[in-house]
């Protein structure tokens, strides 16, 4: 019993320390290292059976899950981005290089080629390819023909990150805006509090997360549109984000891969990749994590023995974030109410002081008016006295004059 309590106490202290410091347990566990890439692995794409990596060695390499290389697709330039998708049982790989050339590969055929701007990220949806180049998103069909363009707006510079969930596209880049665009209705939305430069994005049901150049991960509640949490721990930019239920995995230029509790922000695990992590992906089953690094390694990490979550957990996470927003709103309302009460009290006090001052001035006015009235009465009395004295003197003079006149 003592040992069990001791273990629980250590677990609790470890979690609390990770909550305050952003640090979790450091784990060195690379399960499979895929041999082939010789330079920076800039992008990773994972399907049910295949893993594809692209990088600065000007290749796109296709592996099966056991690590065996199946294909090596040569490019004339360094490759920055990659995506995989299957339509009608036909597997396709899409790559974009530093010169802005988009290639669509299928089986052993020559790729379909389309010249664009620098292709920084690629997504697929509804049988179409969405390739971000510069400040535009190019819409391309499977024949390699461009069928449209999207602009996320002037607030976003070069697009660095793009993800499509259901029919909604989320876009971020070098700028102060993080935006969503509904591909069916055209409705747009801007998320406030975005990093100055967004490097990675991930969506899970009711939450959106963005990894910034500043190393901070920010989380928004998609129901309210409010930013409700920040994940701090990485010391360099966050280049990859993936969800596994309530777990959020992040890969950074600081050479670490971190696991976070999405509903609390606690860092629970740290994997050491040994080199800056440039991309991070997870397989469809959620069993394996794949990292591409600056030392040219593609590595898988087994994570299926860690905590998993059900569909209801996503709702719980959304409700938890919504509850955080409500708590913040309640706190803001309380603070506003207190400030309003304080202002009202101060206003009433000043009003009372002004009223008292007004009453004092009015009293002084009354005293002055009374003094003026008294002076007027005194003035009237004096004037009456002067007139009376003058009249008496005139009468006396007249009488004397009459006495001095002789009788005739």
Short mmCIF file of N, CA and C in Angstrom, two decimals, residues 98-266:
data_model
loop_
_atom_site.label_atom_id
_atom_site.label_comp_id
_atom_site.label_asym_id
_atom_site.label_seq_id
_atom_site.Cartn_x
_atom_site.Cartn_y
_atom_site.Cartn_z
N UNK A 98 11.24 23.27 -54.76
CA UNK A 98 11.60 24.66 -54.48
C UNK A 98 11.41 25.58 -55.68
N UNK A 99 11.34 25.03 -56.88
CA UNK A 99 11.13 25.83 -58.09
C UNK A 99 9.65 26.01 -58.41
N UNK A 100 8.78 25.44 -57.56
CA UNK A 100 7.35 25.59 -57.79
C UNK A 100 6.77 24.58 -58.76
N UNK A 101 7.47 23.48 -59.00
CA UNK A 101 6.97 22.45 -59.90
C UNK A 101 6.21 21.40 -59.09
N UNK A 102 4.95 21.18 -59.49
CA UNK A 102 4.11 20.18 -58.84
C UNK A 102 4.09 18.93 -59.72
N UNK A 103 4.32 17.76 -59.11
CA UNK A 103 4.32 16.51 -59.85
C UNK A 103 3.31 15.54 -59.21
N UNK A 104 2.52 14.91 -60.08
CA UNK A 104 1.55 13.92 -59.64
C UNK A 104 2.02 12.57 -60.14
N UNK A 105 2.37 11.68 -59.20
CA UNK A 105 2.91 10.37 -59.54
C UNK A 105 1.84 9.30 -59.31
N UNK A 106 1.77 8.35 -60.24
CA UNK A 106 0.87 7.21 -60.06
C UNK A 106 1.52 5.97 -60.67
N UNK A 107 1.67 4.95 -59.86
CA UNK A 107 2.33 3.70 -60.26
C UNK A 107 3.68 3.97 -60.93
N UNK A 108 3.90 3.36 -62.06
CA UNK A 108 5.20 3.51 -62.73
C UNK A 108 5.17 4.50 -63.87
N UNK A 109 4.09 5.28 -63.99
CA UNK A 109 3.98 6.22 -65.08
C UNK A 109 4.83 7.45 -64.82
N UNK A 110 5.11 8.18 -65.90
CA UNK A 110 5.79 9.46 -65.74
C UNK A 110 4.85 10.45 -65.05
N UNK A 111 5.38 11.32 -64.22
CA UNK A 111 4.50 12.22 -63.47
C UNK A 111 3.87 13.29 -64.35
N UNK A 112 2.68 13.71 -63.95
CA UNK A 112 2.07 14.89 -64.55
C UNK A 112 2.68 16.12 -63.88
N UNK A 113 3.07 17.11 -64.68
CA UNK A 113 3.84 18.24 -64.17
C UNK A 113 3.08 19.54 -64.38
N UNK A 114 3.11 20.38 -63.35
CA UNK A 114 2.47 21.70 -63.42
C UNK A 114 3.40 22.72 -62.77
N UNK A 115 3.67 23.81 -63.46
CA UNK A 115 4.55 24.86 -62.94
C UNK A 115 3.74 25.86 -62.11
N UNK A 116 4.14 26.01 -60.86
CA UNK A 116 3.51 26.95 -59.94
C UNK A 116 4.60 27.78 -59.28
N UNK A 117 4.20 28.55 -58.26
CA UNK A 117 5.21 29.18 -57.40
C UNK A 117 5.75 28.14 -56.43
N UNK A 118 6.65 28.54 -55.57
CA UNK A 118 7.21 27.65 -54.56
C UNK A 118 6.10 26.94 -53.81
N UNK A 119 6.08 25.62 -53.86
CA UNK A 119 5.00 24.83 -53.24
C UNK A 119 5.40 24.50 -51.82
N UNK A 120 4.76 25.17 -50.85
CA UNK A 120 5.14 25.00 -49.45
C UNK A 120 4.35 23.90 -48.75
N UNK A 121 3.11 23.65 -49.18
CA UNK A 121 2.32 22.59 -48.56
C UNK A 121 1.23 22.12 -49.52
N UNK A 122 0.83 20.86 -49.36
CA UNK A 122 -0.14 20.23 -50.25
C UNK A 122 -1.18 19.51 -49.42
N UNK A 123 -2.45 19.64 -49.82
CA UNK A 123 -3.54 18.87 -49.23
C UNK A 123 -4.43 18.36 -50.35
N UNK A 124 -5.22 17.34 -50.04
CA UNK A 124 -6.16 16.81 -51.02
C UNK A 124 -7.54 16.73 -50.41
N UNK A 125 -8.56 16.93 -51.26
CA UNK A 125 -9.95 16.83 -50.81
C UNK A 125 -10.85 16.66 -52.01
N UNK A 126 -11.76 15.71 -51.93
CA UNK A 126 -12.79 15.50 -52.93
C UNK A 126 -12.21 15.34 -54.34
N UNK A 127 -11.11 14.57 -54.43
CA UNK A 127 -10.54 14.28 -55.73
C UNK A 127 -9.76 15.42 -56.35
N UNK A 128 -9.45 16.43 -55.55
CA UNK A 128 -8.68 17.56 -56.06
C UNK A 128 -7.47 17.81 -55.16
N UNK A 129 -6.47 18.46 -55.75
CA UNK A 129 -5.24 18.77 -55.04
C UNK A 129 -5.22 20.27 -54.76
N UNK A 130 -4.89 20.61 -53.53
CA UNK A 130 -4.77 22.02 -53.13
C UNK A 130 -3.31 22.26 -52.77
N UNK A 131 -2.65 23.05 -53.60
CA UNK A 131 -1.22 23.32 -53.42
C UNK A 131 -1.01 24.80 -53.11
N UNK A 132 -0.37 25.07 -51.99
CA UNK A 132 -0.09 26.44 -51.58
C UNK A 132 1.23 26.89 -52.17
N UNK A 133 1.16 27.96 -52.94
CA UNK A 133 2.37 28.53 -53.52
C UNK A 133 2.36 30.03 -53.35
N UNK A 134 3.32 30.58 -52.59
CA UNK A 134 3.33 32.01 -52.33
C UNK A 134 2.13 32.42 -51.51
N UNK A 135 1.31 33.35 -52.06
CA UNK A 135 0.13 33.84 -51.34
C UNK A 135 -1.17 33.24 -51.88
N UNK A 136 -1.06 32.26 -52.79
CA UNK A 136 -2.25 31.67 -53.41
C UNK A 136 -2.30 30.17 -53.14
N UNK A 137 -3.52 29.63 -53.22
CA UNK A 137 -3.73 28.19 -53.15
C UNK A 137 -4.27 27.76 -54.51
N UNK A 138 -3.55 26.89 -55.19
CA UNK A 138 -3.91 26.43 -56.53
C UNK A 138 -4.73 25.14 -56.41
N UNK A 139 -5.83 25.10 -57.15
CA UNK A 139 -6.71 23.92 -57.17
C UNK A 139 -6.44 23.16 -58.46
N UNK A 140 -6.08 21.88 -58.32
CA UNK A 140 -5.61 21.10 -59.46
C UNK A 140 -6.36 19.77 -59.51
N UNK A 141 -6.74 19.34 -60.72
CA UNK A 141 -7.39 18.04 -60.85
C UNK A 141 -6.33 16.96 -61.06
N UNK A 142 -6.80 15.71 -61.16
CA UNK A 142 -5.86 14.59 -61.25
C UNK A 142 -5.14 14.53 -62.59
N UNK A 143 -5.61 15.28 -63.56
CA UNK A 143 -4.92 15.33 -64.86
C UNK A 143 -3.80 16.36 -64.87
N UNK A 144 -3.59 17.02 -63.74
CA UNK A 144 -2.54 18.01 -63.67
C UNK A 144 -2.95 19.36 -64.20
N UNK A 145 -4.25 19.59 -64.36
CA UNK A 145 -4.75 20.86 -64.86
C UNK A 145 -5.22 21.73 -63.70
N UNK A 146 -4.83 23.00 -63.71
CA UNK A 146 -5.29 23.92 -62.68
C UNK A 146 -6.72 24.35 -63.02
N UNK A 147 -7.61 24.19 -62.05
CA UNK A 147 -9.03 24.49 -62.27
C UNK A 147 -9.51 25.67 -61.44
N UNK A 148 -8.64 26.24 -60.63
CA UNK A 148 -9.06 27.38 -59.83
C UNK A 148 -7.97 27.85 -58.89
N UNK A 149 -8.25 28.98 -58.22
CA UNK A 149 -7.33 29.53 -57.22
C UNK A 149 -8.12 30.06 -56.04
N UNK A 150 -7.48 30.06 -54.89
CA UNK A 150 -8.05 30.66 -53.69
C UNK A 150 -7.02 31.60 -53.08
N UNK A 151 -7.49 32.72 -52.57
CA UNK A 151 -6.61 33.65 -51.86
C UNK A 151 -7.10 33.81 -50.44
N UNK A 152 -6.27 33.51 -49.45
CA UNK A 152 -6.71 33.65 -48.06
C UNK A 152 -6.79 35.09 -47.60
N UNK A 153 -6.32 36.04 -48.40
CA UNK A 153 -6.40 37.45 -48.01
C UNK A 153 -5.03 38.08 -47.83
N UNK A 154 -5.02 39.40 -47.83
CA UNK A 154 -3.75 40.14 -47.74
C UNK A 154 -3.09 40.02 -46.38
N UNK A 155 -3.86 39.66 -45.34
CA UNK A 155 -3.29 39.59 -43.99
C UNK A 155 -2.31 38.43 -43.86
N UNK A 156 -2.36 37.46 -44.79
CA UNK A 156 -1.44 36.33 -44.76
C UNK A 156 -0.43 36.50 -45.89
N UNK A 157 0.85 36.44 -45.54
CA UNK A 157 1.89 36.53 -46.55
C UNK A 157 2.09 35.17 -47.20
N UNK A 158 3.33 34.71 -47.23
CA UNK A 158 3.61 33.38 -47.78
C UNK A 158 2.94 32.31 -46.92
N UNK A 159 2.22 31.41 -47.56
CA UNK A 159 1.50 30.36 -46.84
C UNK A 159 2.49 29.27 -46.41
N UNK A 160 2.49 28.96 -45.12
CA UNK A 160 3.38 27.93 -44.58
C UNK A 160 2.65 26.67 -44.18
N UNK A 161 1.35 26.78 -43.86
CA UNK A 161 0.62 25.63 -43.31
C UNK A 161 -0.80 25.63 -43.84
N UNK A 162 -1.29 24.42 -44.14
CA UNK A 162 -2.65 24.27 -44.65
C UNK A 162 -3.14 22.89 -44.25
N UNK A 163 -4.39 22.82 -43.79
CA UNK A 163 -5.00 21.54 -43.46
C UNK A 163 -6.47 21.60 -43.81
N UNK A 164 -7.02 20.50 -44.31
CA UNK A 164 -8.43 20.42 -44.67
C UNK A 164 -9.10 19.37 -43.79
N UNK A 165 -10.14 19.79 -43.09
CA UNK A 165 -10.93 18.90 -42.24
C UNK A 165 -12.38 19.00 -42.69
N UNK A 166 -12.97 17.83 -43.08
CA UNK A 166 -14.30 17.82 -43.68
C UNK A 166 -14.25 18.68 -44.94
N UNK A 167 -15.03 19.75 -45.02
CA UNK A 167 -14.99 20.62 -46.20
C UNK A 167 -14.44 22.00 -45.87
N UNK A 168 -13.69 22.11 -44.76
CA UNK A 168 -13.16 23.41 -44.34
C UNK A 168 -11.63 23.39 -44.41
N UNK A 169 -11.09 24.40 -45.07
CA UNK A 169 -9.64 24.55 -45.19
C UNK A 169 -9.16 25.60 -44.19
N UNK A 170 -8.09 25.28 -43.47
CA UNK A 170 -7.48 26.21 -42.52
C UNK A 170 -6.10 26.57 -43.05
N UNK A 171 -5.79 27.87 -43.07
CA UNK A 171 -4.57 28.36 -43.69
C UNK A 171 -3.87 29.34 -42.75
N UNK A 172 -2.55 29.21 -42.66
CA UNK A 172 -1.73 30.15 -41.89
C UNK A 172 -0.39 30.33 -42.55
N UNK A 173 0.27 31.45 -42.24
CA UNK A 173 1.58 31.70 -42.84
C UNK A 173 2.27 32.88 -42.21
N UNK A 174 3.05 33.59 -43.03
CA UNK A 174 3.79 34.75 -42.54
C UNK A 174 2.85 35.95 -42.51
N UNK A 175 2.25 36.19 -41.38
CA UNK A 175 1.28 37.27 -41.23
C UNK A 175 0.55 37.11 -39.93
N UNK A 176 -0.32 38.04 -39.64
CA UNK A 176 -0.99 38.05 -38.34
C UNK A 176 -2.33 37.34 -38.36
N UNK A 177 -2.71 36.75 -39.48
CA UNK A 177 -4.04 36.15 -39.59
C UNK A 177 -3.95 34.63 -39.73
N UNK A 178 -4.94 33.97 -39.15
CA UNK A 178 -5.15 32.54 -39.33
C UNK A 178 -6.60 32.41 -39.77
N UNK A 179 -6.83 31.79 -40.93
CA UNK A 179 -8.17 31.84 -41.51
C UNK A 179 -8.65 30.46 -41.93
N UNK A 180 -9.99 30.36 -42.01
CA UNK A 180 -10.62 29.15 -42.53
C UNK A 180 -11.46 29.53 -43.75
N UNK A 181 -11.63 28.55 -44.65
CA UNK A 181 -12.40 28.78 -45.88
C UNK A 181 -13.20 27.51 -46.14
N UNK A 182 -14.54 27.63 -46.14
CA UNK A 182 -15.39 26.48 -46.44
C UNK A 182 -15.37 26.25 -47.94
N UNK A 183 -14.99 25.06 -48.36
CA UNK A 183 -14.83 24.76 -49.77
C UNK A 183 -16.16 24.52 -50.48
N UNK A 184 -17.24 24.35 -49.73
CA UNK A 184 -18.55 24.14 -50.35
C UNK A 184 -19.39 25.42 -50.38
N UNK A 185 -19.32 26.23 -49.31
CA UNK A 185 -20.14 27.44 -49.25
C UNK A 185 -19.35 28.72 -49.50
N UNK A 186 -18.02 28.64 -49.36
CA UNK A 186 -17.20 29.84 -49.52
C UNK A 186 -17.11 30.71 -48.29
N UNK A 187 -17.76 30.29 -47.19
CA UNK A 187 -17.74 31.08 -45.95
C UNK A 187 -16.33 31.14 -45.38
N UNK A 188 -15.96 32.33 -44.89
CA UNK A 188 -14.62 32.53 -44.33
C UNK A 188 -14.70 32.96 -42.88
N UNK A 189 -13.59 32.73 -42.19
CA UNK A 189 -13.52 33.06 -40.77
C UNK A 189 -12.09 33.40 -40.41
N UNK A 190 -11.91 34.39 -39.55
CA UNK A 190 -10.59 34.78 -39.08
C UNK A 190 -10.47 34.50 -37.59
N UNK A 191 -9.36 33.90 -37.18
CA UNK A 191 -9.14 33.56 -35.78
C UNK A 191 -8.17 34.57 -35.18
N UNK A 192 -8.61 35.22 -34.12
CA UNK A 192 -7.81 36.25 -33.48
C UNK A 192 -6.75 35.63 -32.58
N UNK A 193 -5.66 36.38 -32.37
CA UNK A 193 -4.59 35.91 -31.50
C UNK A 193 -3.62 34.96 -32.18
N UNK A 194 -3.54 35.02 -33.52
CA UNK A 194 -2.66 34.12 -34.26
C UNK A 194 -1.20 34.53 -34.05
N UNK A 195 -0.28 33.55 -34.18
CA UNK A 195 1.15 33.92 -34.10
C UNK A 195 1.54 34.76 -35.31
N UNK A 196 2.64 35.50 -35.19
CA UNK A 196 3.08 36.35 -36.29
C UNK A 196 3.49 35.51 -37.49
N UNK A 197 3.89 34.25 -37.25
CA UNK A 197 4.23 33.35 -38.34
C UNK A 197 3.80 31.94 -37.96
N UNK A 198 2.81 31.41 -38.68
CA UNK A 198 2.28 30.07 -38.41
C UNK A 198 3.05 29.06 -39.25
N UNK A 199 3.59 28.03 -38.59
CA UNK A 199 4.40 27.02 -39.27
C UNK A 199 3.67 25.70 -39.45
N UNK A 200 2.65 25.41 -38.63
CA UNK A 200 1.96 24.13 -38.70
C UNK A 200 0.55 24.28 -38.15
N UNK A 201 -0.36 23.40 -38.60
CA UNK A 201 -1.75 23.43 -38.18
C UNK A 201 -2.25 22.00 -37.97
N UNK A 202 -3.25 21.86 -37.11
CA UNK A 202 -3.93 20.58 -36.93
C UNK A 202 -5.34 20.87 -36.42
N UNK A 203 -6.28 20.02 -36.83
CA UNK A 203 -7.68 20.17 -36.42
C UNK A 203 -8.17 18.84 -35.89
N UNK A 204 -8.95 18.89 -34.83
CA UNK A 204 -9.58 17.70 -34.29
C UNK A 204 -10.96 18.06 -33.78
N UNK A 205 -11.97 17.70 -34.57
CA UNK A 205 -13.36 17.94 -34.21
C UNK A 205 -13.62 19.41 -33.91
N UNK A 206 -13.61 19.77 -32.63
CA UNK A 206 -14.02 21.13 -32.25
C UNK A 206 -12.87 22.03 -31.83
N UNK A 207 -11.62 21.61 -32.10
CA UNK A 207 -10.48 22.45 -31.73
C UNK A 207 -9.52 22.59 -32.89
N UNK A 208 -8.86 23.74 -32.94
CA UNK A 208 -7.83 24.05 -33.94
C UNK A 208 -6.57 24.46 -33.20
N UNK A 209 -5.41 23.93 -33.62
CA UNK A 209 -4.15 24.32 -33.01
C UNK A 209 -3.20 24.81 -34.10
N UNK A 210 -2.38 25.79 -33.73
CA UNK A 210 -1.39 26.36 -34.64
C UNK A 210 -0.04 26.41 -33.96
N UNK A 211 0.98 25.93 -34.66
CA UNK A 211 2.34 26.00 -34.14
C UNK A 211 3.04 27.20 -34.72
N UNK A 212 3.64 28.01 -33.86
CA UNK A 212 4.24 29.27 -34.28
C UNK A 212 5.74 29.21 -34.42
N UNK A 213 6.26 30.20 -35.12
CA UNK A 213 7.71 30.35 -35.25
C UNK A 213 8.33 30.64 -33.88
N UNK A 214 7.53 31.18 -32.95
CA UNK A 214 8.01 31.50 -31.61
C UNK A 214 8.05 30.30 -30.67
N UNK A 215 7.67 29.11 -31.17
CA UNK A 215 7.70 27.90 -30.35
C UNK A 215 6.46 27.68 -29.52
N UNK A 216 5.48 28.56 -29.62
CA UNK A 216 4.26 28.44 -28.83
C UNK A 216 3.17 27.79 -29.68
N UNK A 217 2.42 26.88 -29.07
CA UNK A 217 1.26 26.25 -29.72
C UNK A 217 0.01 26.91 -29.15
N UNK A 218 -0.86 27.36 -30.03
CA UNK A 218 -2.09 28.04 -29.61
C UNK A 218 -3.30 27.21 -30.01
N UNK A 219 -4.29 27.18 -29.12
CA UNK A 219 -5.48 26.36 -29.34
C UNK A 219 -6.72 27.23 -29.34
N UNK A 220 -7.58 27.03 -30.37
CA UNK A 220 -8.85 27.73 -30.48
C UNK A 220 -10.01 26.75 -30.36
N UNK A 221 -11.10 27.20 -29.76
CA UNK A 221 -12.34 26.45 -29.75
C UNK A 221 -13.11 26.84 -31.01
N UNK A 222 -13.39 25.86 -31.88
CA UNK A 222 -14.06 26.16 -33.15
C UNK A 222 -15.53 26.51 -32.96
N UNK A 223 -16.10 26.18 -31.79
CA UNK A 223 -17.49 26.53 -31.53
C UNK A 223 -17.61 28.02 -31.27
N UNK A 224 -16.74 28.53 -30.41
CA UNK A 224 -16.80 29.95 -30.04
C UNK A 224 -15.87 30.81 -30.87
N UNK A 225 -14.86 30.20 -31.50
CA UNK A 225 -13.87 30.96 -32.25
C UNK A 225 -12.85 31.65 -31.37
N UNK A 226 -12.85 31.35 -30.06
CA UNK A 226 -11.95 32.01 -29.13
C UNK A 226 -10.70 31.18 -28.88
N UNK A 227 -9.56 31.87 -28.74
CA UNK A 227 -8.33 31.18 -28.31
C UNK A 227 -8.43 30.95 -26.81
N UNK A 228 -8.27 29.69 -26.41
CA UNK A 228 -8.50 29.34 -25.01
C UNK A 228 -7.27 28.82 -24.30
N UNK A 229 -6.20 28.51 -25.04
CA UNK A 229 -5.05 27.90 -24.37
C UNK A 229 -3.79 28.10 -25.19
N UNK A 230 -2.65 28.12 -24.49
CA UNK A 230 -1.34 28.12 -25.14
C UNK A 230 -0.48 27.03 -24.52
N UNK A 231 0.26 26.31 -25.36
CA UNK A 231 1.14 25.24 -24.92
C UNK A 231 2.58 25.75 -25.03
N UNK A 232 3.26 25.85 -23.92
CA UNK A 232 4.63 26.37 -23.91
C UNK A 232 5.61 25.30 -23.44
N UNK A 233 6.72 25.20 -24.12
CA UNK A 233 7.73 24.20 -23.80
C UNK A 233 8.79 24.12 -24.88
N UNK A 234 8.38 24.18 -26.13
CA UNK A 234 9.34 24.20 -27.24
C UNK A 234 10.12 25.51 -27.23
N UNK A 235 11.39 25.43 -27.62
CA UNK A 235 12.24 26.62 -27.64
C UNK A 235 12.49 27.13 -29.05
N UNK A 236 12.06 26.37 -30.06
CA UNK A 236 12.16 26.82 -31.44
C UNK A 236 10.85 26.54 -32.15
N UNK A 237 10.78 26.93 -33.42
CA UNK A 237 9.50 26.89 -34.13
C UNK A 237 8.92 25.48 -34.18
N UNK A 238 7.59 25.43 -34.20
CA UNK A 238 6.85 24.17 -34.20
C UNK A 238 6.50 23.83 -35.65
N UNK A 239 7.13 22.78 -36.19
CA UNK A 239 6.99 22.46 -37.61
C UNK A 239 5.95 21.38 -37.90
N UNK A 240 5.49 20.68 -36.88
CA UNK A 240 4.53 19.61 -37.11
C UNK A 240 3.58 19.43 -35.94
N UNK A 241 2.30 19.19 -36.25
CA UNK A 241 1.27 18.97 -35.23
C UNK A 241 0.33 17.87 -35.69
N UNK A 242 0.03 16.92 -34.81
CA UNK A 242 -0.95 15.88 -35.12
C UNK A 242 -1.72 15.55 -33.85
N UNK A 243 -2.98 15.16 -34.03
CA UNK A 243 -3.82 14.74 -32.92
C UNK A 243 -3.94 13.23 -32.88
N UNK A 244 -3.99 12.72 -31.65
CA UNK A 244 -4.41 11.35 -31.42
C UNK A 244 -5.40 11.39 -30.26
N UNK A 245 -6.68 11.50 -30.61
CA UNK A 245 -7.68 11.65 -29.57
C UNK A 245 -7.47 12.95 -28.82
N UNK A 246 -7.34 12.84 -27.50
CA UNK A 246 -7.10 14.01 -26.67
C UNK A 246 -5.62 14.34 -26.54
N UNK A 247 -4.76 13.55 -27.19
CA UNK A 247 -3.33 13.83 -27.18
C UNK A 247 -2.97 14.69 -28.39
N UNK A 248 -2.14 15.68 -28.15
CA UNK A 248 -1.59 16.51 -29.22
C UNK A 248 -0.09 16.27 -29.26
N UNK A 249 0.41 15.89 -30.45
CA UNK A 249 1.84 15.67 -30.63
C UNK A 249 2.42 16.81 -31.46
N UNK A 250 3.58 17.28 -31.06
CA UNK A 250 4.21 18.41 -31.73
C UNK A 250 5.69 18.11 -31.98
N UNK A 251 6.17 18.52 -33.16
CA UNK A 251 7.58 18.38 -33.49
C UNK A 251 8.18 19.75 -33.72
N UNK A 252 9.39 19.98 -33.22
CA UNK A 252 9.96 21.32 -33.22
C UNK A 252 11.40 21.33 -33.72
N UNK A 253 11.82 22.54 -34.09
CA UNK A 253 13.20 22.74 -34.48
C UNK A 253 14.18 22.58 -33.34
N UNK A 254 13.67 22.47 -32.10
CA UNK A 254 14.57 22.23 -30.96
C UNK A 254 14.96 20.76 -30.82
N UNK A 255 14.49 19.91 -31.78
CA UNK A 255 14.89 18.50 -31.78
C UNK A 255 14.03 17.60 -30.93
N UNK A 256 12.93 18.11 -30.41
CA UNK A 256 12.07 17.29 -29.55
C UNK A 256 10.69 17.10 -30.15
N UNK A 257 10.06 15.99 -29.77
CA UNK A 257 8.66 15.71 -30.07
C UNK A 257 7.94 15.61 -28.73
N UNK A 258 6.90 16.40 -28.57
CA UNK A 258 6.21 16.46 -27.28
C UNK A 258 4.77 15.98 -27.42
N UNK A 259 4.33 15.34 -26.35
CA UNK A 259 2.93 14.92 -26.24
C UNK A 259 2.26 15.78 -25.18
N UNK A 260 1.12 16.34 -25.53
CA UNK A 260 0.38 17.24 -24.64
C UNK A 260 -1.03 16.72 -24.40
N UNK A 261 -1.55 16.98 -23.23
CA UNK A 261 -2.98 16.77 -23.00
C UNK A 261 -3.71 17.97 -23.57
N UNK A 262 -4.51 17.73 -24.61
CA UNK A 262 -5.12 18.83 -25.35
C UNK A 262 -6.12 19.62 -24.51
N UNK A 263 -6.71 18.99 -23.49
CA UNK A 263 -7.71 19.70 -22.69
C UNK A 263 -7.14 20.37 -21.46
N UNK A 264 -5.84 20.17 -21.18
CA UNK A 264 -5.22 20.81 -20.02
C UNK A 264 -3.97 21.60 -20.37
N UNK A 265 -3.30 21.23 -21.48
CA UNK A 265 -2.06 21.89 -21.84
C UNK A 265 -0.84 21.31 -21.15
N UNK A 266 -1.00 20.19 -20.45
CA UNK A 266 0.13 19.57 -19.74
C UNK A 266 0.96 18.73 -20.72
#
